[in-house]
Amino acid sequence: MQQLSFKNRIASNYLISTALLIFVVFCVIYAIVRFSINIKVNNDIKIEVARHLREIEVKENCVLLIREKQWKKIQFNKVEISPAFIQFVDELGALVDKSPNLKQKKLNYYPEAINNVLFDGKLENTSVRQIQVPLYQNTKIIGFMIIAMSVEDSVMVLNNLFFILVVAYPLILLVLFLIARFIAGRSIKPISSIIHTANIITKDNLKSRISLPQNKDELHLLSMTINNLLDRVENAIEREKQFTSDASHELRTPLAVIKGTLEVLIRKPRNQEEYKEKIDFCINEVNRLNLLVDELLLLARFENQRQSLKLENVSLNALFLDIISRNSSIINVKKIQCEAMFAKDFHVQTDAYLFSIVVNNILTNAVKYSKTNGLISFTITEENDKTICTIADNGIGIATEDLKKIFDQFYRSKANEHPEIKGTGLGLSIVKRLCTLLQIDLRIESQENVGTKVILSFTK
Ligand code: ADP
């Protein structure tokens, strides 16, 4: 069974159940026909018994036929399809009289047969159904009337029926198997299409899709699911390619700038001031490169690593204050005012290290995109079963059309309008990835030139 093709397996399974069903149906048909034939013969014999009992008379220990001549004439002239054979015997079974249709033959008397019960007997070589009716004078049995009918025709009909059913059975099964195989083949045709499509799909050719079968059945659903899966794989590979090309571009740019600056620097002798300026510039670029590499590593590291989370009870108040103090130098440079509004001590179950990366990225953005003397406020509140942290600034804000793109890797909103604000376009991608990992709901609301609000909600 294991080696059979799917098509043959479906056909075989179908055939096993059908074979059992047909077998039962054939047995029932045979039993019904046999039963009906027996009933018919039994009834005919009973009718004959009733008729002939009316035509006899018992006198002085002897059976007399009323109007014997007439009876014999009728018996002789009657043409019956299955004639009844009648024979009278005395109480010891010795022949007294018999119907003319018996000619030279003689019905057997079976002393062991129970009176008035139908049984199968023999008339020479012919099978007959027979009854032995006792004849009484007063209460004494003086003989028997034996009535028999040939069942040769019935036996022949039953034998023929048996033969037909036995021959028809394997033929019907063979035809059914071929039909089932054909239908199964047609039904699973989409599977061949799936196999064909799967075979032509390679990493470089992800465009092919399985053509959907017309019937909206399980195979339609399977084809649709595989097509959706291919869409997702194609998107993922496309994103991966985009990421690789963006990353190499981002990595090459500062290197090219450093190389260019250093080449210009060594072309001729410079004064102290010039050297310092160019080297400071290069150090800045190296720092940018460092940050970029760190962020790229961070992105790669935390892709789907839920199993390596170190969950613990974290005090949000302490974590926020710690991050604010760690960033105090950049906050002070821009003379930004930070206000923390925590009604009480808030605790959540999370990975402290990863969550601090999230808050740090959001805070550095808030500082970066705030104007001098700006205001950044931190609030933590509780709503129903949620703990909600908000980091809001009154900086340059984000254009509405850019809001949905800011989580894309390397995307920087209106970077040309603010060339003085440096960045990699990876910060919010990291925030998003970590929030997904930590199961934190992340939302950003922003209005250009008004400010930006980042909302993080933990569900208990
Ligand atoms: P970047 O390194 O450019 O800051 P991010 O991924 O952190 O990269 O942010 C993506 C873009 O989202 C930024 O280029 C910026 O345009 C916008 N952005 C993020 N945070 C803020 C904010 N607090 N205020 C204004 N714009 C922001």
Short mmCIF file of N, CA and C and ligand atoms in Angstrom, two decimals, residues 295 361-362 365-370 393 395-398 406-408 410-415 421-430 444 446 451-452 454, ligand 1:
data_model
loop_
_atom_site.label_atom_id
_atom_site.label_comp_id
_atom_site.label_asym_id
_atom_site.label_seq_id
_atom_site.Cartn_x
_atom_site.Cartn_y
_atom_site.Cartn_z
N GLU A 295 24.51 48.51 15.24
CA GLU A 295 23.07 48.40 15.01
C GLU A 295 22.74 47.24 14.08
N ASN A 361 16.94 53.97 22.39
CA ASN A 361 16.78 54.40 20.99
C ASN A 361 15.72 55.49 20.87
N ILE A 362 14.59 55.29 21.59
CA ILE A 362 13.51 56.28 21.49
C ILE A 362 13.96 57.61 22.09
N ASN A 365 16.47 59.41 19.82
CA ASN A 365 15.74 60.03 18.70
C ASN A 365 15.07 61.31 19.16
N ALA A 366 14.40 61.23 20.33
CA ALA A 366 13.68 62.40 20.84
C ALA A 366 14.66 63.57 21.02
N VAL A 367 15.85 63.24 21.52
CA VAL A 367 16.85 64.30 21.72
C VAL A 367 17.32 64.82 20.35
N LYS A 368 17.65 63.86 19.46
CA LYS A 368 18.18 64.22 18.14
C LYS A 368 17.24 65.14 17.36
N TYR A 369 15.94 64.77 17.42
CA TYR A 369 14.97 65.49 16.59
C TYR A 369 14.27 66.62 17.35
N SER A 370 14.79 66.95 18.58
CA SER A 370 14.23 68.09 19.33
C SER A 370 15.05 69.34 19.03
N ASP A 393 8.08 64.22 22.68
CA ASP A 393 8.95 65.39 22.52
C ASP A 393 8.21 66.46 21.73
N GLY A 395 9.68 68.15 19.21
CA GLY A 395 10.69 68.40 18.17
C GLY A 395 10.09 68.62 16.79
N ILE A 396 10.85 68.22 15.77
CA ILE A 396 10.46 68.54 14.38
C ILE A 396 9.28 67.71 13.88
N GLY A 397 9.01 66.59 14.53
CA GLY A 397 7.87 65.75 14.14
C GLY A 397 8.11 65.00 12.85
N ILE A 398 7.16 64.16 12.49
CA ILE A 398 7.31 63.33 11.27
C ILE A 398 6.11 63.60 10.37
N ILE A 406 8.76 54.75 8.69
CA ILE A 406 9.91 54.98 9.59
C ILE A 406 10.47 53.71 10.24
N PHE A 407 9.67 52.60 10.18
CA PHE A 407 10.19 51.35 10.76
C PHE A 407 11.01 50.55 9.74
N ASP A 408 10.99 51.00 8.46
CA ASP A 408 11.77 50.29 7.44
C ASP A 408 13.26 50.53 7.70
N PHE A 410 16.91 51.49 7.24
CA PHE A 410 17.63 52.57 6.55
C PHE A 410 16.74 53.72 6.09
N TYR A 411 15.44 53.67 6.47
CA TYR A 411 14.60 54.79 6.04
C TYR A 411 14.82 55.98 6.98
N ARG A 412 15.05 57.14 6.37
CA ARG A 412 15.22 58.36 7.16
C ARG A 412 14.28 59.40 6.58
N SER A 413 13.39 59.89 7.42
CA SER A 413 12.39 60.83 6.93
C SER A 413 13.01 62.22 6.72
N LYS A 414 12.84 62.72 5.51
CA LYS A 414 13.32 64.08 5.15
C LYS A 414 14.73 64.37 5.65
N ALA A 415 15.63 63.39 5.41
CA ALA A 415 17.01 63.53 5.92
C ALA A 415 17.71 64.75 5.31
N ILE A 421 21.39 66.53 11.37
CA ILE A 421 21.00 65.42 12.25
C ILE A 421 21.49 64.12 11.64
N LYS A 422 22.45 63.49 12.31
CA LYS A 422 23.04 62.27 11.75
C LYS A 422 22.23 61.05 12.21
N GLY A 423 22.22 60.04 11.38
CA GLY A 423 21.51 58.81 11.77
C GLY A 423 21.75 57.71 10.76
N THR A 424 21.31 56.52 11.09
CA THR A 424 21.51 55.37 10.20
C THR A 424 20.20 54.88 9.59
N GLY A 425 19.09 55.26 10.18
CA GLY A 425 17.79 54.75 9.71
C GLY A 425 17.51 53.34 10.22
N LEU A 426 18.30 52.93 11.25
CA LEU A 426 18.10 51.56 11.76
C LEU A 426 17.48 51.54 13.16
N GLY A 427 17.54 52.71 13.85
CA GLY A 427 17.09 52.76 15.25
C GLY A 427 15.68 52.23 15.45
N LEU A 428 14.72 52.75 14.68
CA LEU A 428 13.33 52.34 14.88
C LEU A 428 13.08 50.90 14.40
N SER A 429 13.89 50.43 13.42
CA SER A 429 13.76 49.02 13.00
C SER A 429 14.11 48.12 14.18
N ILE A 430 15.19 48.51 14.88
CA ILE A 430 15.60 47.72 16.05
C ILE A 430 14.51 47.79 17.12
N ILE A 444 3.41 55.04 17.23
CA ILE A 444 4.05 56.37 17.17
C ILE A 444 3.03 57.35 16.61
N SER A 446 2.64 61.43 15.56
CA SER A 446 3.51 62.58 15.32
C SER A 446 2.85 63.61 14.42
N GLY A 451 5.56 67.76 17.26
CA GLY A 451 6.25 66.82 18.14
C GLY A 451 5.87 65.38 17.88
N THR A 452 6.55 64.50 18.61
CA THR A 452 6.37 63.06 18.39
C THR A 452 6.10 62.38 19.73
N VAL A 454 5.87 58.52 21.40
CA VAL A 454 6.04 57.07 21.23
C VAL A 454 5.35 56.37 22.41
P1 ADP B 1 17.73 57.47 12.44
O1 ADP B 1 19.04 56.87 12.63
O2 ADP B 1 17.56 58.22 11.17
O3 ADP B 1 17.24 58.23 13.62
P2 ADP B 1 15.53 55.77 13.07
O4 ADP B 1 15.17 54.43 12.53
O5 ADP B 1 15.74 55.86 14.52
O6 ADP B 1 16.75 56.22 12.24
O7 ADP B 1 14.35 56.74 12.67
C1 ADP B 1 13.82 56.72 11.38
C2 ADP B 1 13.31 58.10 11.00
O8 ADP B 1 12.18 58.41 11.81
C3 ADP B 1 14.27 59.17 11.28
O9 ADP B 1 15.09 59.38 10.17
C4 ADP B 1 13.37 60.36 11.56
O10 ADP B 1 13.07 61.00 10.36
C5 ADP B 1 12.14 59.79 12.12
N1 ADP B 1 12.08 59.94 13.60
C6 ADP B 1 12.29 59.00 14.51
N2 ADP B 1 12.09 59.46 15.76
C7 ADP B 1 11.74 60.77 15.62
C8 ADP B 1 11.37 61.82 16.54
N3 ADP B 1 11.35 61.65 17.86
N4 ADP B 1 11.06 63.02 16.02
C9 ADP B 1 11.05 63.21 14.69
N5 ADP B 1 11.38 62.27 13.79
C10 ADP B 1 11.72 61.07 14.23
#
